[in-house]
XYZ file of C-alpha atoms in Angstrom:
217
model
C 0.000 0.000 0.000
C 1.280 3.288 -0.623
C 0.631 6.776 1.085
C 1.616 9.753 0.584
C 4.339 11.452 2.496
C 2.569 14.198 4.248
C 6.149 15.988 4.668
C 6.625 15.847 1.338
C 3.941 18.271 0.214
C 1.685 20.950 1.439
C -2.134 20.514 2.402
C -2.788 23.456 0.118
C -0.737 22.584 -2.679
C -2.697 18.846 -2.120
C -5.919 20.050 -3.018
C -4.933 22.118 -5.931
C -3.204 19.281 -7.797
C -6.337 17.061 -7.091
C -5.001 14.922 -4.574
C -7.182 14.809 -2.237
C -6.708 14.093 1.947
C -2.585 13.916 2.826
C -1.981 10.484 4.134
C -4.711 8.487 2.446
C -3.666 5.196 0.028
C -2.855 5.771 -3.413
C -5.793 3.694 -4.333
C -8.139 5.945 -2.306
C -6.948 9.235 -3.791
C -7.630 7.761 -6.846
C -11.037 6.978 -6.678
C -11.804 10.104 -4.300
C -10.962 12.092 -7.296
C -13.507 10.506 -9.448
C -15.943 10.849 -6.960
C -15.207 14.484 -5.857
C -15.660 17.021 -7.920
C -13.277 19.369 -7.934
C -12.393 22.646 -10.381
C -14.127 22.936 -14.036
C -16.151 20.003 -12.252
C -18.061 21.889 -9.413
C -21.675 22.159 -9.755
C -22.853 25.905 -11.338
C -25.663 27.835 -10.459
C -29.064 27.340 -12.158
C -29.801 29.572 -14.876
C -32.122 32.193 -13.603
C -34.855 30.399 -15.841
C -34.586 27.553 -14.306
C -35.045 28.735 -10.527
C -38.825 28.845 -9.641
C -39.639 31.854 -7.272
C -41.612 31.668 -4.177
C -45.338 32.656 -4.995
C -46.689 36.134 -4.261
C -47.883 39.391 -5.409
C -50.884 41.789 -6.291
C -52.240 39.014 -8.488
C -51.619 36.117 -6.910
C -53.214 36.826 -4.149
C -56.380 38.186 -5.837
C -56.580 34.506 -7.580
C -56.221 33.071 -4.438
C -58.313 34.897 -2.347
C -61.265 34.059 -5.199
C -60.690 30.390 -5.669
C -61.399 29.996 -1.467
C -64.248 32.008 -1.784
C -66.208 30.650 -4.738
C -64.816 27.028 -2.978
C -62.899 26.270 -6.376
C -59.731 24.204 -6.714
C -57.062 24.498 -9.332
C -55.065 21.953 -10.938
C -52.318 24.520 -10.473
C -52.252 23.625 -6.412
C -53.634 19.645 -6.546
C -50.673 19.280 -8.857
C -48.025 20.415 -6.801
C -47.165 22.647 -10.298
C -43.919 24.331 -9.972
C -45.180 27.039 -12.464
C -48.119 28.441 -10.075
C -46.525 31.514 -8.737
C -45.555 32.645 -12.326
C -49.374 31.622 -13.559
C -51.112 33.488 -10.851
C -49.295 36.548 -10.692
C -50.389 36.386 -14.349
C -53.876 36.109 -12.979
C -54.250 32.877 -15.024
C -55.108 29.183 -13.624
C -56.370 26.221 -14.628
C -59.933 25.322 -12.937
C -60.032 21.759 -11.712
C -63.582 20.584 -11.900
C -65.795 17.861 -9.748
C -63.745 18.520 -6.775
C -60.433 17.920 -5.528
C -60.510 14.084 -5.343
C -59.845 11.659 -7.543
C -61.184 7.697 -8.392
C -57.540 6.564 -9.879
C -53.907 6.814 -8.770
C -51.780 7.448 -11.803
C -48.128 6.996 -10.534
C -47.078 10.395 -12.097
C -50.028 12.679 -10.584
C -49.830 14.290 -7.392
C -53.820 14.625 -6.919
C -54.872 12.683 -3.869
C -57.045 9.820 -4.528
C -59.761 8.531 -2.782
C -63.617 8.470 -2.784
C -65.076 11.838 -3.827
C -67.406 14.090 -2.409
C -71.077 14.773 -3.951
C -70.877 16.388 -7.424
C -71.544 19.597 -7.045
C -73.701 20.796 -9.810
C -73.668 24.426 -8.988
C -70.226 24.524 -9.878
C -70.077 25.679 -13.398
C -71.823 28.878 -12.115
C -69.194 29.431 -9.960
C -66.532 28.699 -12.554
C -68.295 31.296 -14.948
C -67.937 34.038 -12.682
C -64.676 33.928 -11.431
C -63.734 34.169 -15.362
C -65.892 37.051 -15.282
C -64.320 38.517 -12.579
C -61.017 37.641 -13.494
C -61.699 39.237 -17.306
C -60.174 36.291 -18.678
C -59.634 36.222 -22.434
C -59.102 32.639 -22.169
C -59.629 29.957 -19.885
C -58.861 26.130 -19.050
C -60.513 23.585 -17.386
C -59.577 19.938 -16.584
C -60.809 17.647 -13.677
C -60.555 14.969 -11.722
C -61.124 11.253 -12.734
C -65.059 10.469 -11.244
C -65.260 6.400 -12.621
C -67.803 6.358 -10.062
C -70.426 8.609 -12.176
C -72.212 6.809 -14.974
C -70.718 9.524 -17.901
C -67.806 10.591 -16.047
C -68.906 13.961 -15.142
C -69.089 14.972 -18.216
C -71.951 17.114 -18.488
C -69.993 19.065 -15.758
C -67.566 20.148 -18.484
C -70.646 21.326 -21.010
C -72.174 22.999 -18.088
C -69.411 25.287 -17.282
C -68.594 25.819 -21.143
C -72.441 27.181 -21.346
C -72.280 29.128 -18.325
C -68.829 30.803 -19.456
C -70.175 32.108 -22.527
C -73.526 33.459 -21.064
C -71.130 35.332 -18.676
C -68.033 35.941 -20.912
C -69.080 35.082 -24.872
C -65.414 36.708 -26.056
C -63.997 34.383 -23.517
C -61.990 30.928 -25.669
C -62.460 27.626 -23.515
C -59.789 25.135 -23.834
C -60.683 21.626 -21.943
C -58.278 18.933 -21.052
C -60.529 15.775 -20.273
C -60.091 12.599 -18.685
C -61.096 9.323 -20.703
C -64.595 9.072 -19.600
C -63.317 5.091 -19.764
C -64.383 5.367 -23.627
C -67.894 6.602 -23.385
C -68.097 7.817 -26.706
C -71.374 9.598 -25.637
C -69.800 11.153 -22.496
C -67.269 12.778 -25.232
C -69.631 13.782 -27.552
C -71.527 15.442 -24.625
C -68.353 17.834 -23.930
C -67.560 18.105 -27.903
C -71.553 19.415 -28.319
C -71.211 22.289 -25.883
C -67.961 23.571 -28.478
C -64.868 23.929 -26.750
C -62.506 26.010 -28.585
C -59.492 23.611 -27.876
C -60.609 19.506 -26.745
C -57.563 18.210 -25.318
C -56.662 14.679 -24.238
C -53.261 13.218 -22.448
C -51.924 10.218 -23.206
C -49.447 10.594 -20.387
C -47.417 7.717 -21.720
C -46.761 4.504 -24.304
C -49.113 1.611 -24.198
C -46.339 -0.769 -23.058
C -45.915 0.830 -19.428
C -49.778 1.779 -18.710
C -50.255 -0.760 -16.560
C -47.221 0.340 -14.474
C -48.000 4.078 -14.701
C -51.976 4.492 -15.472
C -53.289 0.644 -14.293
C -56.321 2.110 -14.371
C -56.641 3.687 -18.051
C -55.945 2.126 -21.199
């Protein structure tokens, strides 16, 4: 085994030729300078459009404040989204319909699961006027999986498009749905009431659905 004479060469001068500790083996040096990183090798700082800031502002706080007081939820919170401060202060979100529960427990999804509450039919009304109040040029909704109702829920979704345009008729509604479990009359419900964008995710390939989405297809 051989070690390094610790007489034979400074701490300092150690560490800025990359060999590590004085005294350790030869063999440990060597792999404590792969491991190590040292130099060029040191981690950098995050580009400033990577970091996410901490939430807050004139804005956010007004979209806040109305989501707890119409009793609304957001996929922007359920999700965990990194991107919520810079949404909100926006005064955008993305309204999460039929509560904030949901029937399946996709691996990638942060949404609790569990049984829901009641539907809540009232709460396209709701939805409709916090666009209103908000003045939004364009809005999105998505929900929650409900298995447990017969279509889905999906007469939620044409609901809240109809109350939307009696409230705001300039306003565009985009709609991310969930699969209805391929009730082609469930979709055709939503596609009747004339979204201006019908969006569906796949979330992933067909081979690892039952590992990710075991309960979609």
């Amino acid at each position: 085994m051989t070690l390094i004479d610790p007489n034979s060469i400074l701490p300092e001068k150690a560490w800025q030729q990359g060999q590590g500790k004085v005294g350790l083996p030869a063999h440990q040096l060597e792999r404590h300078n792969q491991i190590v990183p040292h130099g060029d090798d040191l981690p950098q700082r995050k580009p400033e459009w990577l970091k996410v800031k901490l939430p807050g502002g004139a804005n956010y706080n007004r979209v806040k404040a109305l989501m707890r007081q119409h009793g609304l939820h957001t996929v922007c919170e359920e999700a965990m989204c990194p991107n919520l401060g810079e949404c909100w202060s926006k005064g955008t979100a993305t309204f999460l319909l039929m509560g904030d529960t949901c029937t399946r427990s996709c691996g990638f999804c942060h949404i609790k699961t569990g049984r829901p509450a009641e539907l809540d039919e009232a709460e396209p009304q709701r939805v409709a006027e916090s666009v209103e109040i908000l003045n939004l040029s364009h809005c999105v909704l998505t929900s929650v999986n409900r298995d447990e109702l017969p279509n889905g829920g999906a007469h939620i979704f044409a609901n809240t498009l109809r109350e939307i345009r009696k409230r705001v008729p300039t306003c565009t509604v985009e709609v991310l749905i969930p699969d209805f479990k391929g009730n082609r009359a469930a979709l055709q419900e939503v596609m009747d009431a004339k979204p201006e964008i019908l969006n569906h995710n796949t979330e992933t390939v067909p081979r690892l659905y039952r590992t990710v989405r075991p309960q979609a297809n």
